[in-house]
Amino acid sequence: MMMDNEWQDMKSAPRDGSPIIITSALPGAKLTASNTYIASFWEGEESMFSSETGGAWICYMDMVKEPEAPIDPVRWKSLPQS
């Protein structure tokens, strides 16, 4: 069984609006501010960046006009417990 803090394949990512950490960095690649985001899947949104169908990964960033995460994510993990 995988622990919540381990990276998982996007096929298993929750698509119920829960916020998670997504990245386009492949295993072994460096995580950066341009390839890793906190996002939620929103059904019915069209994706300009992701290969998703039926929705898009939306993040909450102050500095952008378009809230869609500008990556095609390959892995995800849960947010740390507070």
Tab-separated table of C-alpha atoms in Angstrom:
chain	number	residue	atom	x	y	z
A	1	MET	CA	0.000	0.000	0.000
A	2	MET	CA	1.313	3.459	-0.932
A	3	MET	CA	1.704	6.092	1.707
A	4	ASP	CA	0.101	9.498	1.166
A	5	ASN	CA	3.465	11.227	0.803
A	6	GLU	CA	4.674	9.067	-2.100
A	7	TRP	CA	4.353	10.170	-5.720
A	8	GLN	CA	1.704	8.242	-7.635
A	9	ASP	CA	0.695	7.922	-11.281
A	10	MET	CA	-1.870	10.485	-12.488
A	11	LYS	CA	-4.303	7.674	-13.334
A	12	SER	CA	-4.990	7.338	-9.600
A	13	ALA	CA	-5.292	11.087	-8.863
A	14	PRO	CA	-8.554	12.213	-7.229
A	15	ARG	CA	-10.853	14.051	-9.601
A	16	ASP	CA	-13.373	15.173	-6.981
A	17	GLY	CA	-12.045	18.723	-6.502
A	18	SER	CA	-9.619	17.759	-3.719
A	19	PRO	CA	-6.386	19.816	-3.750
A	20	ILE	CA	-3.259	17.747	-4.435
A	21	ILE	CA	0.329	18.353	-5.556
A	22	ILE	CA	0.897	17.663	-9.266
A	23	THR	CA	4.122	17.678	-11.276
A	24	SER	CA	5.295	17.182	-14.832
A	25	ALA	CA	8.746	16.127	-13.536
A	26	LEU	CA	9.532	12.507	-14.234
A	27	PRO	CA	10.966	10.388	-11.390
A	28	GLY	CA	14.523	11.511	-10.660
A	29	ALA	CA	14.018	14.968	-12.207
A	30	LYS	CA	14.238	18.100	-10.078
A	31	LEU	CA	10.966	19.549	-8.787
A	32	THR	CA	10.744	23.278	-9.530
A	33	ALA	CA	8.243	26.118	-9.283
A	34	SER	CA	7.597	25.773	-13.023
A	35	ASN	CA	6.802	22.036	-13.001
A	36	THR	CA	5.046	21.496	-9.650
A	37	TYR	CA	1.712	22.970	-8.500
A	38	ILE	CA	-1.061	22.563	-5.942
A	39	ALA	CA	-4.177	22.002	-8.004
A	40	SER	CA	-7.673	20.515	-8.094
A	41	PHE	CA	-9.391	18.775	-10.993
A	42	TRP	CA	-12.397	20.725	-12.256
A	43	GLU	CA	-14.829	18.781	-14.410
A	44	GLY	CA	-16.140	20.485	-17.513
A	45	GLU	CA	-13.119	22.766	-17.960
A	46	GLU	CA	-11.138	22.559	-21.192
A	47	SER	CA	-7.430	21.929	-20.823
A	48	MET	CA	-4.904	23.860	-22.910
A	49	PHE	CA	-1.863	22.158	-21.377
A	50	SER	CA	-2.837	18.723	-20.093
A	51	SER	CA	-3.766	15.540	-21.923
A	52	GLU	CA	-6.776	15.257	-19.570
A	53	THR	CA	-10.242	14.864	-21.016
A	54	GLY	CA	-13.421	15.977	-19.287
A	55	GLY	CA	-11.742	18.640	-17.183
A	56	ALA	CA	-8.569	20.510	-16.254
A	57	TRP	CA	-6.133	20.857	-13.352
A	58	ILE	CA	-6.813	24.267	-11.810
A	59	CYS	CA	-4.422	25.904	-9.363
A	60	TYR	CA	-4.667	28.997	-7.240
A	61	MET	CA	-1.841	31.364	-8.118
A	62	ASP	CA	-1.799	35.114	-7.555
A	63	MET	CA	0.466	36.031	-10.453
A	64	VAL	CA	-1.357	34.538	-13.432
A	65	LYS	CA	-4.521	35.435	-15.273
A	66	GLU	CA	-5.270	31.858	-16.338
A	67	PRO	CA	-5.718	29.547	-13.341
A	68	GLU	CA	-5.075	26.289	-15.211
A	69	ALA	CA	-1.832	24.595	-14.173
A	70	PRO	CA	0.453	25.122	-17.216
A	71	ILE	CA	1.783	21.544	-17.273
A	72	ASP	CA	0.778	18.068	-18.397
A	73	PRO	CA	1.133	16.318	-15.018
A	74	VAL	CA	2.610	12.826	-14.810
A	75	ARG	CA	2.632	12.313	-11.007
A	76	TRP	CA	0.748	13.473	-7.938
A	77	LYS	CA	0.773	13.232	-4.171
A	78	SER	CA	-1.395	14.342	-1.271
A	79	LEU	CA	-0.839	17.630	0.503
A	80	PRO	CA	1.073	17.274	3.776
A	81	GLN	CA	-1.072	16.926	6.878
A	82	SER	CA	-1.175	20.122	8.919
